[in-house]
mmCIF file of C-alpha atoms and ligand atoms in Angstrom:
data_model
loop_
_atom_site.group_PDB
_atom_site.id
_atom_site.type_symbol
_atom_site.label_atom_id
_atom_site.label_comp_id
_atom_site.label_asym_id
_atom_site.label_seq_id
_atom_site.Cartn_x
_atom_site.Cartn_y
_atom_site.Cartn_z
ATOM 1 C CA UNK A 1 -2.528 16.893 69.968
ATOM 2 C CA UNK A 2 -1.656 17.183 66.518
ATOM 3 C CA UNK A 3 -4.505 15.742 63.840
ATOM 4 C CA UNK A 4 -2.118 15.430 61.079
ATOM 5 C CA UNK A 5 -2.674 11.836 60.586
ATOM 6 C CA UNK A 6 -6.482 12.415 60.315
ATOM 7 C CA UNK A 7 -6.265 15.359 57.455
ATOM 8 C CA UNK A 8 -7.438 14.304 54.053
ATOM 9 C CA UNK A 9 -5.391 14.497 50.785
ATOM 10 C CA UNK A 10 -6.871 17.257 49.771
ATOM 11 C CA UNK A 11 -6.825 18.588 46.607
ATOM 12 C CA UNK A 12 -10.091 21.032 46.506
ATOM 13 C CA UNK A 13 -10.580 23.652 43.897
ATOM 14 C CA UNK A 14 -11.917 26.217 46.322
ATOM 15 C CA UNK A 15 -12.482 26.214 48.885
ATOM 16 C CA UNK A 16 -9.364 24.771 48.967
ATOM 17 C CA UNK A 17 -7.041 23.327 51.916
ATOM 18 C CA UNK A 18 -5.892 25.688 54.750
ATOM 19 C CA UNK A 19 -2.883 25.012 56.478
ATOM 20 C CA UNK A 20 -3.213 22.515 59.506
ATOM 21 C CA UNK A 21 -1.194 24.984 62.033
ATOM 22 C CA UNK A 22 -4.041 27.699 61.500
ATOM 23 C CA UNK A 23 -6.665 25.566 61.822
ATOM 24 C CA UNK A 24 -5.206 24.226 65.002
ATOM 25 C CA UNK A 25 -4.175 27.879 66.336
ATOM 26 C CA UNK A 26 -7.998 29.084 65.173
ATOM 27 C CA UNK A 27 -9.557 25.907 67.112
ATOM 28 C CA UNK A 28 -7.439 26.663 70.715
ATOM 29 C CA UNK A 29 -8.453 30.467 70.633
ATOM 30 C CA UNK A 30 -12.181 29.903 68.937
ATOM 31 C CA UNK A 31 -13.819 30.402 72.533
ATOM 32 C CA UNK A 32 -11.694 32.500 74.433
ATOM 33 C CA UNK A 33 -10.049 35.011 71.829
ATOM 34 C CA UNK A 34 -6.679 36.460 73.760
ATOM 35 C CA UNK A 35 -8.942 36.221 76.935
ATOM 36 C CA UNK A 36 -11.177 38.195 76.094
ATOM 37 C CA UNK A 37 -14.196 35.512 77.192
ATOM 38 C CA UNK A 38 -15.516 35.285 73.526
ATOM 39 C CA UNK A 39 -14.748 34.098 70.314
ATOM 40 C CA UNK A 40 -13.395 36.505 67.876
ATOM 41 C CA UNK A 41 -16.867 36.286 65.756
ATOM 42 C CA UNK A 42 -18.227 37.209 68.713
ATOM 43 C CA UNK A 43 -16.962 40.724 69.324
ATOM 44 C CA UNK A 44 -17.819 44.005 67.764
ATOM 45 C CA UNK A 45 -16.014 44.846 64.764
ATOM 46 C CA UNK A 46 -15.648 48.446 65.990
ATOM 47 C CA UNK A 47 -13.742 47.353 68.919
ATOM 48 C CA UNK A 48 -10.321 47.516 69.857
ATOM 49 C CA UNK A 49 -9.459 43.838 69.500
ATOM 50 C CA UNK A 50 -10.860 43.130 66.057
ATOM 51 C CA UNK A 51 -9.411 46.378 64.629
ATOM 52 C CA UNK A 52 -6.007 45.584 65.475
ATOM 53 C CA UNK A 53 -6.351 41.580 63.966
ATOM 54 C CA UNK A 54 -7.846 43.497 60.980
ATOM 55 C CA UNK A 55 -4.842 45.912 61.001
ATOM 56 C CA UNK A 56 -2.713 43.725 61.289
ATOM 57 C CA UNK A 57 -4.077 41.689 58.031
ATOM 58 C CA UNK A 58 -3.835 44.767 56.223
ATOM 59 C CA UNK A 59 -0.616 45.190 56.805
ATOM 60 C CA UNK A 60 0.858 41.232 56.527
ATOM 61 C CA UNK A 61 -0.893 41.387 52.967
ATOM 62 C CA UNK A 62 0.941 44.716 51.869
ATOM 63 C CA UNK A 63 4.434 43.423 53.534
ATOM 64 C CA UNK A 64 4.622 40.197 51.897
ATOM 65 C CA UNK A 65 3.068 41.152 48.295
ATOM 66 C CA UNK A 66 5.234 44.064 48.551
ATOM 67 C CA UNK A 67 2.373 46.270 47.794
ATOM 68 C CA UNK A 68 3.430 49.892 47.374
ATOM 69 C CA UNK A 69 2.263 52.312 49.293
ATOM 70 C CA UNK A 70 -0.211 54.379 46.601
ATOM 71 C CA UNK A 71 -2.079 51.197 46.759
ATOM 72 C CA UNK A 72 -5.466 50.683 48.948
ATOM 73 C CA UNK A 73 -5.965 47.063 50.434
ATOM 74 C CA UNK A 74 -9.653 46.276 50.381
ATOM 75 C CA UNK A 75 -11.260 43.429 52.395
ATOM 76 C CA UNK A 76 -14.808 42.997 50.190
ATOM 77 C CA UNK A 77 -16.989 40.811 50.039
ATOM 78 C CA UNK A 78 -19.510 38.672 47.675
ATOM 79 C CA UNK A 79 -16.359 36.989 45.799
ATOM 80 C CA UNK A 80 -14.690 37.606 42.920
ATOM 81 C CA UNK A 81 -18.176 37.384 41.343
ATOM 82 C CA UNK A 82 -19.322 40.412 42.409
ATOM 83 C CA UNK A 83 -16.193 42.209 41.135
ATOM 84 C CA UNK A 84 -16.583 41.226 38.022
ATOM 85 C CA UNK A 85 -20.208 43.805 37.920
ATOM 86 C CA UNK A 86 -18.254 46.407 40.709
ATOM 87 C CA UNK A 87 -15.404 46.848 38.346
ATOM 88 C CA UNK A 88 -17.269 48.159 35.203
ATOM 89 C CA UNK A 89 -19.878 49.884 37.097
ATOM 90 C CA UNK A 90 -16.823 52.078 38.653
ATOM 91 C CA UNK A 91 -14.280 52.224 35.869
ATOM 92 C CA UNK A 92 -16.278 51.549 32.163
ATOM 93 C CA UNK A 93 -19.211 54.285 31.108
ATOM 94 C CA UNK A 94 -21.173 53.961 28.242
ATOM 95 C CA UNK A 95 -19.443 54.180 24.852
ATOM 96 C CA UNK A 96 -16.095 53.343 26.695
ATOM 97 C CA UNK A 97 -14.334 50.010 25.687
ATOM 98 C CA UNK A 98 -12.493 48.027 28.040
ATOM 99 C CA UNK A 99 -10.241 45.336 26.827
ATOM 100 C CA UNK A 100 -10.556 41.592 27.693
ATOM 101 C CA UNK A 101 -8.166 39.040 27.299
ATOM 102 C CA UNK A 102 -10.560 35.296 27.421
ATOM 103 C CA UNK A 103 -8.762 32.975 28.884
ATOM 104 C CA UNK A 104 -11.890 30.629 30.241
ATOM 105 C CA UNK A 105 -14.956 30.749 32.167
ATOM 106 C CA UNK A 106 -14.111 33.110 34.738
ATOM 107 C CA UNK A 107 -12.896 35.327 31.959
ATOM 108 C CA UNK A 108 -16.326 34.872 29.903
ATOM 109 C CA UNK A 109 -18.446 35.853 33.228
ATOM 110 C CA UNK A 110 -16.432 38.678 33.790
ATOM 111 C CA UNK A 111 -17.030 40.115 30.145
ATOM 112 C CA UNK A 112 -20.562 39.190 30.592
ATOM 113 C CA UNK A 113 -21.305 41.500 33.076
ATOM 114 C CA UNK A 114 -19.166 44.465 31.785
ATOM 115 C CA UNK A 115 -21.539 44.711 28.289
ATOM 116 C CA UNK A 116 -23.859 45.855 31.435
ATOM 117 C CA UNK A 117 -22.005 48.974 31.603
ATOM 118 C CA UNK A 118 -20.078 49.585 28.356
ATOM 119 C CA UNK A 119 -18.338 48.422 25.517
ATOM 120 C CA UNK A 120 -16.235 45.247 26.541
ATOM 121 C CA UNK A 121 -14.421 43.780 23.520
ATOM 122 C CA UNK A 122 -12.354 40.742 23.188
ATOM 123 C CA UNK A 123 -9.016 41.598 22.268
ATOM 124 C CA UNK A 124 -7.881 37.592 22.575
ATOM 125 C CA UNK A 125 -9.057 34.698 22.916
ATOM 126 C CA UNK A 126 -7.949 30.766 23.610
ATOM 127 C CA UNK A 127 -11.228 29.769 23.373
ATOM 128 C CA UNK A 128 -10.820 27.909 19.858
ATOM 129 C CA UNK A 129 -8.230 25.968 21.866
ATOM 130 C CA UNK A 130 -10.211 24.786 24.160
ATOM 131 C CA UNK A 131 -8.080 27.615 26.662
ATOM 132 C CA UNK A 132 -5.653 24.809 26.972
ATOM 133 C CA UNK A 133 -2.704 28.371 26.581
ATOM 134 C CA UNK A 134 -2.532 31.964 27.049
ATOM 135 C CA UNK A 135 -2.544 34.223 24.228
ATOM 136 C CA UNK A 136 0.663 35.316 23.359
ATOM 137 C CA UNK A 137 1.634 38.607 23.532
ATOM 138 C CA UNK A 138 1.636 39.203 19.887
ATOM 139 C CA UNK A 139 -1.706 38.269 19.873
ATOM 140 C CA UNK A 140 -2.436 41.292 22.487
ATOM 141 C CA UNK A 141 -3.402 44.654 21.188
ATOM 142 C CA UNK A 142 -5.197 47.308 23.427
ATOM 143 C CA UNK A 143 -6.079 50.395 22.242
ATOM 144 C CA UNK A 144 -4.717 53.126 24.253
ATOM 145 C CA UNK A 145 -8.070 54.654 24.317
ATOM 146 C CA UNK A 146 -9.596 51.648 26.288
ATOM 147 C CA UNK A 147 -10.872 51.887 29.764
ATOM 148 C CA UNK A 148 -9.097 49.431 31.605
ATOM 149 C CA UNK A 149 -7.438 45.765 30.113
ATOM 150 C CA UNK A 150 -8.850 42.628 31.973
ATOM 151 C CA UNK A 151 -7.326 39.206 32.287
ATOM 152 C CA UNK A 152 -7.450 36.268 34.635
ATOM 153 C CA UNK A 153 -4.110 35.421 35.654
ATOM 154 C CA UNK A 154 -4.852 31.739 36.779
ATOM 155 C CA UNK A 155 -7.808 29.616 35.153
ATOM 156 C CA UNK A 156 -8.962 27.364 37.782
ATOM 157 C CA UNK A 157 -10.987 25.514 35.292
ATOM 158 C CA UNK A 158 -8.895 24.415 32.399
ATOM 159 C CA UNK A 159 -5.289 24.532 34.693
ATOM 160 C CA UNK A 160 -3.335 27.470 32.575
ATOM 161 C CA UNK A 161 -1.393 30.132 34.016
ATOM 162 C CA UNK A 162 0.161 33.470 33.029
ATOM 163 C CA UNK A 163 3.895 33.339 33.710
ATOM 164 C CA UNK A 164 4.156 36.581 32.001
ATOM 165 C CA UNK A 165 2.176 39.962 31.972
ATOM 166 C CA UNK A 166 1.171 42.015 28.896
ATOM 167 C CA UNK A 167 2.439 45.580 28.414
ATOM 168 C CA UNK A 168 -0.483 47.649 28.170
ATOM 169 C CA UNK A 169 0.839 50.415 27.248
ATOM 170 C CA UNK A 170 -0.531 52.742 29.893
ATOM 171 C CA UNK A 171 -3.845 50.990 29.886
ATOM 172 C CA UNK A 172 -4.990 50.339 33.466
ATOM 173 C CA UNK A 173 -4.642 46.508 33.634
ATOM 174 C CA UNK A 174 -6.879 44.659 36.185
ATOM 175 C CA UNK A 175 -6.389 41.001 37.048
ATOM 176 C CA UNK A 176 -8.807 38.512 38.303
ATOM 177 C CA UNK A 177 -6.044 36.140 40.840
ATOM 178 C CA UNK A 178 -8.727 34.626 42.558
ATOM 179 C CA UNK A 179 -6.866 31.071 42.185
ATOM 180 C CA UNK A 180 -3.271 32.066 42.252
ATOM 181 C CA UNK A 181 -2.836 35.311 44.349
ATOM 182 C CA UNK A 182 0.540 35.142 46.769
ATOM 183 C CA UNK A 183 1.708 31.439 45.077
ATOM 184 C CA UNK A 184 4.547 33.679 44.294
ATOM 185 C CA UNK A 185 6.144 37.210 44.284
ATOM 186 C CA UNK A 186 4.867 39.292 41.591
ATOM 187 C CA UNK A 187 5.487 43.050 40.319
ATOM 188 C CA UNK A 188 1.923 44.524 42.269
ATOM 189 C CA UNK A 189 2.838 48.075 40.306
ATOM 190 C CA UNK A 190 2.090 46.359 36.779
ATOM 191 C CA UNK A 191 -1.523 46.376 37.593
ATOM 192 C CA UNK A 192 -3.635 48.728 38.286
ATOM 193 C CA UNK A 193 -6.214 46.445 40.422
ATOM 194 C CA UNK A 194 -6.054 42.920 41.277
ATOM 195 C CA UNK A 195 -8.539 41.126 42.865
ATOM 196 C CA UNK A 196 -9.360 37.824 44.520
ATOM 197 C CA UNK A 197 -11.744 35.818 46.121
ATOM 198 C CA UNK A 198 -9.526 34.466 49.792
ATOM 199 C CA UNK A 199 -11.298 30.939 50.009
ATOM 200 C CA UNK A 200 -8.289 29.260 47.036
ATOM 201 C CA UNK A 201 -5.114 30.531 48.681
ATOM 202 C CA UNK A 202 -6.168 32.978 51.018
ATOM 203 C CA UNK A 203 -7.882 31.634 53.634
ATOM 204 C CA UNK A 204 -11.915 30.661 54.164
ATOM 205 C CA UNK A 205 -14.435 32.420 51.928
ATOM 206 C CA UNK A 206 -16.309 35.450 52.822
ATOM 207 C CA UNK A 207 -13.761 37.495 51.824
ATOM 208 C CA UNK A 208 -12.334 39.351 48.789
ATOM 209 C CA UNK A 209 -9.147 40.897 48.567
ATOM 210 C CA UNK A 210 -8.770 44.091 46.452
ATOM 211 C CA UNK A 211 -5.624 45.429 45.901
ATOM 212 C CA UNK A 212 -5.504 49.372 43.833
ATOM 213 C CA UNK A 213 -3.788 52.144 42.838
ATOM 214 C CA UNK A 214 -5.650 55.284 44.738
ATOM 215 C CA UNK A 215 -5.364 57.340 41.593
ATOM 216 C CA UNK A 216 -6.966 54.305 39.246
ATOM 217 C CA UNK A 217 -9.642 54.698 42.374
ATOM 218 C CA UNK A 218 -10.004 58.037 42.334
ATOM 219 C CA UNK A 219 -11.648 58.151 38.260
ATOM 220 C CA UNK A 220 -14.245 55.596 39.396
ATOM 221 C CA UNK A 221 -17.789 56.803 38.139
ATOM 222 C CA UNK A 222 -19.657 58.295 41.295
ATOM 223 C CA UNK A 223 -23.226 58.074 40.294
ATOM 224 C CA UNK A 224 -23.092 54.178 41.805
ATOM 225 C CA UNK A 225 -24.619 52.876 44.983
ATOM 226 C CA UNK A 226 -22.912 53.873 48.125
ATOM 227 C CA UNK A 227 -21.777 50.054 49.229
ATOM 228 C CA UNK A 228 -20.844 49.359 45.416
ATOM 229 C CA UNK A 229 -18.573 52.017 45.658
ATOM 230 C CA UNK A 230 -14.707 51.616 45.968
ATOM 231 C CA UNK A 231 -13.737 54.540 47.746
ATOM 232 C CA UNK A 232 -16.806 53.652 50.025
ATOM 233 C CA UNK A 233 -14.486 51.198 51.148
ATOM 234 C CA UNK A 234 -11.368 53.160 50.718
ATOM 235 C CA UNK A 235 -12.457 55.609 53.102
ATOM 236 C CA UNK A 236 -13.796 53.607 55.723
ATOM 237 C CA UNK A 237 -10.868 50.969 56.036
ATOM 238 C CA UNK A 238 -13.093 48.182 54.681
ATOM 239 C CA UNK A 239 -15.206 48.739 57.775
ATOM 240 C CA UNK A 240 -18.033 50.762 56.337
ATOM 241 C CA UNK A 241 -20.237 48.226 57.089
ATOM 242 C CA UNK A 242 -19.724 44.816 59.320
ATOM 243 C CA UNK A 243 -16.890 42.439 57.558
ATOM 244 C CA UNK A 244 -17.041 38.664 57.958
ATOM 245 C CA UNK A 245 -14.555 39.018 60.734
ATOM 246 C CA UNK A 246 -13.745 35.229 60.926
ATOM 247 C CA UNK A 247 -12.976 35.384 57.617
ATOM 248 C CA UNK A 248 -10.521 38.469 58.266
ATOM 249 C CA UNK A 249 -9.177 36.720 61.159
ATOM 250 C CA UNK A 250 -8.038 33.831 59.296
ATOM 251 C CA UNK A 251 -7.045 35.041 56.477
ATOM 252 C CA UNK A 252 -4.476 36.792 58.424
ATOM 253 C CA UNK A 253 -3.343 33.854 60.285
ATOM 254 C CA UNK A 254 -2.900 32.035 56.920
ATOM 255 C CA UNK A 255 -0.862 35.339 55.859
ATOM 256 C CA UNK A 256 0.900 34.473 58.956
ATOM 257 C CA UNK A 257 1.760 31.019 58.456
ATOM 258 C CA UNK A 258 3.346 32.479 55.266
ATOM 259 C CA UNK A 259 5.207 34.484 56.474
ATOM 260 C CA UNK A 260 6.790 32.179 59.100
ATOM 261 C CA UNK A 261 7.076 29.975 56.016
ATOM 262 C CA UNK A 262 9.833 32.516 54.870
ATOM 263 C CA UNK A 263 7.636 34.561 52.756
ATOM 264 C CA UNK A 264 6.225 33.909 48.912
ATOM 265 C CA UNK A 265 9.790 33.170 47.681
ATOM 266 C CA UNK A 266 10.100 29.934 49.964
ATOM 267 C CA UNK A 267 6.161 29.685 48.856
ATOM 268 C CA UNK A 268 7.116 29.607 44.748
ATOM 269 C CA UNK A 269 9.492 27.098 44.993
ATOM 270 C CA UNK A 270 7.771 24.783 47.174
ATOM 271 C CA UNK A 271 4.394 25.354 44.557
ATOM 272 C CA UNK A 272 6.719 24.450 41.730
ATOM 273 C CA UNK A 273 8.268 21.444 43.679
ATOM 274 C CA UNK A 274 4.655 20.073 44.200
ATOM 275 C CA UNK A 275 3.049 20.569 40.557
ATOM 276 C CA UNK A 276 6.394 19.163 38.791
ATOM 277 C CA UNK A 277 5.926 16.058 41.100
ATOM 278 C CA UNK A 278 2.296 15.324 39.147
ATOM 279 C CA UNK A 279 3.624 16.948 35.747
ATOM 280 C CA UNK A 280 6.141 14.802 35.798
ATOM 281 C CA UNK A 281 3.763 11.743 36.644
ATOM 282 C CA UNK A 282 2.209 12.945 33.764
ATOM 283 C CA UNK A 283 4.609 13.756 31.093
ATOM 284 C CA UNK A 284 6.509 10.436 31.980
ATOM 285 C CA UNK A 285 3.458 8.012 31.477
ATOM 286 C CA UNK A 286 4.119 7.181 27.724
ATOM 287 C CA UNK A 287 0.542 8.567 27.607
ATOM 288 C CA UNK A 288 -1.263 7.171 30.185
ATOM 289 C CA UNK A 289 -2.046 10.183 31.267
ATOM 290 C CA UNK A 290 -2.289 13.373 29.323
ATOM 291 C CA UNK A 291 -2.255 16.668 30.276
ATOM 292 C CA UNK A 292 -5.105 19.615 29.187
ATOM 293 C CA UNK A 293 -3.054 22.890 29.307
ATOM 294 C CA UNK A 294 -0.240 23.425 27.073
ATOM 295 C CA UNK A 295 3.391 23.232 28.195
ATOM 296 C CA UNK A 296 3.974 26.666 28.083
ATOM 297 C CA UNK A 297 0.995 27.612 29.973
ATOM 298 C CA UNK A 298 0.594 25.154 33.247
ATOM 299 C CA UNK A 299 -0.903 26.087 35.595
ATOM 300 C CA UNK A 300 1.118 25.691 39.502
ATOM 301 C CA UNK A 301 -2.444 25.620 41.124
ATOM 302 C CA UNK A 302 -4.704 23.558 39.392
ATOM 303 C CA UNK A 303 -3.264 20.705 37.289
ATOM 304 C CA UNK A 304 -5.701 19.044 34.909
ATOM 305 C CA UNK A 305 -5.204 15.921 32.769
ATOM 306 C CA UNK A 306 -7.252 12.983 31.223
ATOM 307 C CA UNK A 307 -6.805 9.192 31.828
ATOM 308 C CA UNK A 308 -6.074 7.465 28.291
ATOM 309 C CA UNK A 309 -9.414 5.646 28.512
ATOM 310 C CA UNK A 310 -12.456 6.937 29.564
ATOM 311 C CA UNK A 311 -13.376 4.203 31.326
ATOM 312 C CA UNK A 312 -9.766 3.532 33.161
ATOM 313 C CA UNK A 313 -10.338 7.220 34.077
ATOM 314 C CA UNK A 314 -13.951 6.555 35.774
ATOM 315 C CA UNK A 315 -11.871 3.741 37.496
ATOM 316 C CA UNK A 316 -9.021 6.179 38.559
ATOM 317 C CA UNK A 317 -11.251 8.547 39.802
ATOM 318 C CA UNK A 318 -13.362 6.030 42.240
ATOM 319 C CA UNK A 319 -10.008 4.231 43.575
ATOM 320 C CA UNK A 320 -8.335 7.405 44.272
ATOM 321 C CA UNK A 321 -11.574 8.409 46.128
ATOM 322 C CA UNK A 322 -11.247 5.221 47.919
ATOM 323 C CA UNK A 323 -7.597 5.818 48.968
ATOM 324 C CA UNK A 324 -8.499 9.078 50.865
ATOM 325 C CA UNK A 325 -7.877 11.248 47.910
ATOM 326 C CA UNK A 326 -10.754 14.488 48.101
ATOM 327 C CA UNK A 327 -11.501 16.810 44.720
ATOM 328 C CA UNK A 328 -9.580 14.800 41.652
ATOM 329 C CA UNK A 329 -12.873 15.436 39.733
ATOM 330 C CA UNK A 330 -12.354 18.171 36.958
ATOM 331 C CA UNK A 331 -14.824 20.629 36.618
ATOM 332 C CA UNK A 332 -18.351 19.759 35.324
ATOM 333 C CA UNK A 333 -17.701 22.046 32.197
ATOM 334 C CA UNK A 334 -14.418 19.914 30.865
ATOM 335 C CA UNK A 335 -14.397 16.496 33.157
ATOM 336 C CA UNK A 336 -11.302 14.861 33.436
ATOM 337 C CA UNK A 337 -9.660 15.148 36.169
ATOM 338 C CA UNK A 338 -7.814 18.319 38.319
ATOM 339 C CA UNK A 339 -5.621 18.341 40.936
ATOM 340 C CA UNK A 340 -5.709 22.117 43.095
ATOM 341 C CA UNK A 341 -2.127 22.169 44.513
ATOM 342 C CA UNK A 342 -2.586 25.477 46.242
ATOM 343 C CA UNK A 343 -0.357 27.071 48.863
ATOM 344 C CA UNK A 344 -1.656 24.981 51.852
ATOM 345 C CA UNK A 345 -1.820 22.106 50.272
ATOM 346 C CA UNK A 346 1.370 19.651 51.908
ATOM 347 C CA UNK A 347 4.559 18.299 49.587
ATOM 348 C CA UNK A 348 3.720 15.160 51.163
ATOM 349 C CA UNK A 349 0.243 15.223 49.737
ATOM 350 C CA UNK A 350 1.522 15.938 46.458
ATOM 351 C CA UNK A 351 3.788 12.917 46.726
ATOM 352 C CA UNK A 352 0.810 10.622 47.569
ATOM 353 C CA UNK A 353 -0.935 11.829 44.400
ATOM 354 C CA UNK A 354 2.073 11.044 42.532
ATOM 355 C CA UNK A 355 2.828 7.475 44.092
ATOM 356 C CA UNK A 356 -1.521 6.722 43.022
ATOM 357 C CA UNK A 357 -1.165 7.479 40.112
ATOM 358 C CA UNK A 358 2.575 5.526 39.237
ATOM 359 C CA UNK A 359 0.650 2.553 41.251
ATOM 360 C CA UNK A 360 -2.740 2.749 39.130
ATOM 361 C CA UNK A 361 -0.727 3.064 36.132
ATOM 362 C CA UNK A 362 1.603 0.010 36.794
ATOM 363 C CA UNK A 363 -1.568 -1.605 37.385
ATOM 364 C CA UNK A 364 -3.302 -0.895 34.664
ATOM 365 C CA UNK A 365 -1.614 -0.146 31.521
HETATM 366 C C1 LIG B 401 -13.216 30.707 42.016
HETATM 367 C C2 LIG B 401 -12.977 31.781 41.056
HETATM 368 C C3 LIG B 401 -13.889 32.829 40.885
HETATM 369 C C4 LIG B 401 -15.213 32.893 41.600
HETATM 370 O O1 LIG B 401 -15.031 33.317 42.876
HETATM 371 P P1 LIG B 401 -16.261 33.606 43.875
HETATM 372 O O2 LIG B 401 -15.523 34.057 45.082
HETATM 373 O O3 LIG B 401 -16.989 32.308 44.048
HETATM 374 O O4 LIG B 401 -17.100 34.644 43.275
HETATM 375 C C5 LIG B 401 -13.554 33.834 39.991
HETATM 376 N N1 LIG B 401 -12.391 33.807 39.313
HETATM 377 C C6 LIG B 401 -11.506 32.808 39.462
HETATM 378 C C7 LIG B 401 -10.226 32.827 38.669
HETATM 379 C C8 LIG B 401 -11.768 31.763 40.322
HETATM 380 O O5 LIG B 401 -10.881 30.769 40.471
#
């Protein structure tokens, strides 16, 4: 029987929603995985069955990111976090400069641990802004001699969102899309890595997604520890050592759903049918409600905005909360309030947002 009608509106920053169906399909074979008597985090990760799930993951990612084929797919783990210390400790030595573009607080922790390594310097910066935009690309310049360029392509935090990529000008460019990875098709071969932690988009967390070019793998530094070590991984399949193998499983069923979906085309436009239901809640409120980012750079995922009056927001936040709405809170660091609209999460809940907050308005303006 279907739970639909007992699913919250759920609009968590991560983690974030997962689609019903997967849940559902994940819950009938959690016991007895393709009768094989056990669940699937129950079985070796060496054996037949799990390799061909994992496989098959692989391969869904590369298909429907249209990943070329001089690119490894990693499964990692310890989050994006931990790629933000893995990446310099491969690709930046000492003396070496890598370029970072700061586009908020995932962007600041990522440039925090590079200094560990080498010589990260900020090339741009929104900060002064409050990152309510992206830096344009005039205000981009990377030095050709630079490691590797760094940017987060989707801030979580303050809602902003590249739409378009910087030319680096040969400069391996490396992308933190922990919060926006397959919300739409993008050109994979403009990067050199991407990376992502699965538990926004993806699936559950416990897993990282890497995506690289073998060659921009193949100049990491060596003198690193063996498990720290891309082409550890590389080598070994992601299977040097044991995976969260849940996590692997459903990420692949979410990359299934997608794909039955009609792939990250269908995806986009449904993701821009959903935010421009609450952007235009926003935007037609006379100023009732304001939004944080910029026009030019909203954010599809996460859509942040302020109530007029701080203490009408308080209000809007506790009623909401009482009508079944889950995660409206901003983030601690700017308050307000944020609405995650990621790929799971259902037109119809986006519609219910936008009905609250036409109601609370009527109500209260
Ligand atoms: C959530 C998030 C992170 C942190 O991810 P972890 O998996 O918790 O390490 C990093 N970057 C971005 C853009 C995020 O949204």
């Amino acid at each position: 029987m279907s739970q639909s009608n007992q699913r919250a509106y759920n609009f968590n920053a991560g983690p974030s929603a997962l689609p019903l169906e997967v849940l559902e399909k994940a819950q009938q074979e959690l016991v007895n995985f393709q009768g094989s008597g056990m669940s699937i985090m129950e079985m070796s990760h060496r054996s037949a069955t799990f390799e061909e799930v994992h496989n098959e993951a692989i391969s869904r990612l590369r298909k429907l990111f249209a990943i070329p084929n001089d690119y490894e797919v990693l499964f990692l783990q310890g989050g994006a976090s931990l790629q933000f210390t893995m990446i310099p400790m491969n690709f930046l030595q000492a003396g070496k400069k890598a370029s970072f573009i700061m586009t908020g607080v995932w962007s600041e922790k990522a440039f925090k641990e590079a200094k560990l390594f080498g010589e990260p310097i900020q090339i741009a910066s929104s900060k002064e802004n409050k990152y309510r935009n992206i830096p344009s690309s005039e205000e981009i310049h990377i030095d050709s001699n630079d490691a590797y360029a760094h940017l987060t392509s989707n801030n979580t935090i303050y809602g902003t969102q590249w739409h378009e990529f910087p030319n680096t000008g040969g400069v391996p460019l490396i992308a933190d899309m922990s919060s926006d990875i397959m919300s739409k098709p993008i050109d994979v071969s403009k990067f050199d890595m991407i990376y992502a932690g699965a538990q926004k988009n993806l699936g559950p967390s416990g897993v990282t997604v890497v995506i690289a070019r073998k060659d921009f793998l193949a100049m990491a530094n060596t003198e690193i520890p063996t498990i720290l070590k891309y082409s550890t991984h590389a080598e070994s399949n992601s299977l040097y050592n044991t995976p969260p193998t849940f996590g692997i499983y459903m990420l692949g069923e979410v990359l299934k759903w997608i794909e039955e979906k009609g792939g990250l085309t269908v995806i986009a436009k449904q993701n821009e049918e959903k935010a421009k239901l609450i952007y235009d809640a926003i935007d037609n409120s006379n100023g009732f409600y304001t939004g944080h980012a910029s026009k030019e750079s909203r954010s599809l995922m996460n859509i942040t905005f302020r109530v007029a009056d701080e203490e009408l927001e308080k209000q809007f936040l506790s009623e909401a909360k009482e009508a079944g709405f889950i995660g409206l809170n901003g983030h601690r660091s700017v308050g307000g309030c944020r609405a995650s609209t990621y790929n799971a999460v259902p037109l119809e809940t986006c519609e219910a947002l936008r009905d609250f907050m036409l109601a609370f308005q009527t109500k209260h303006q």
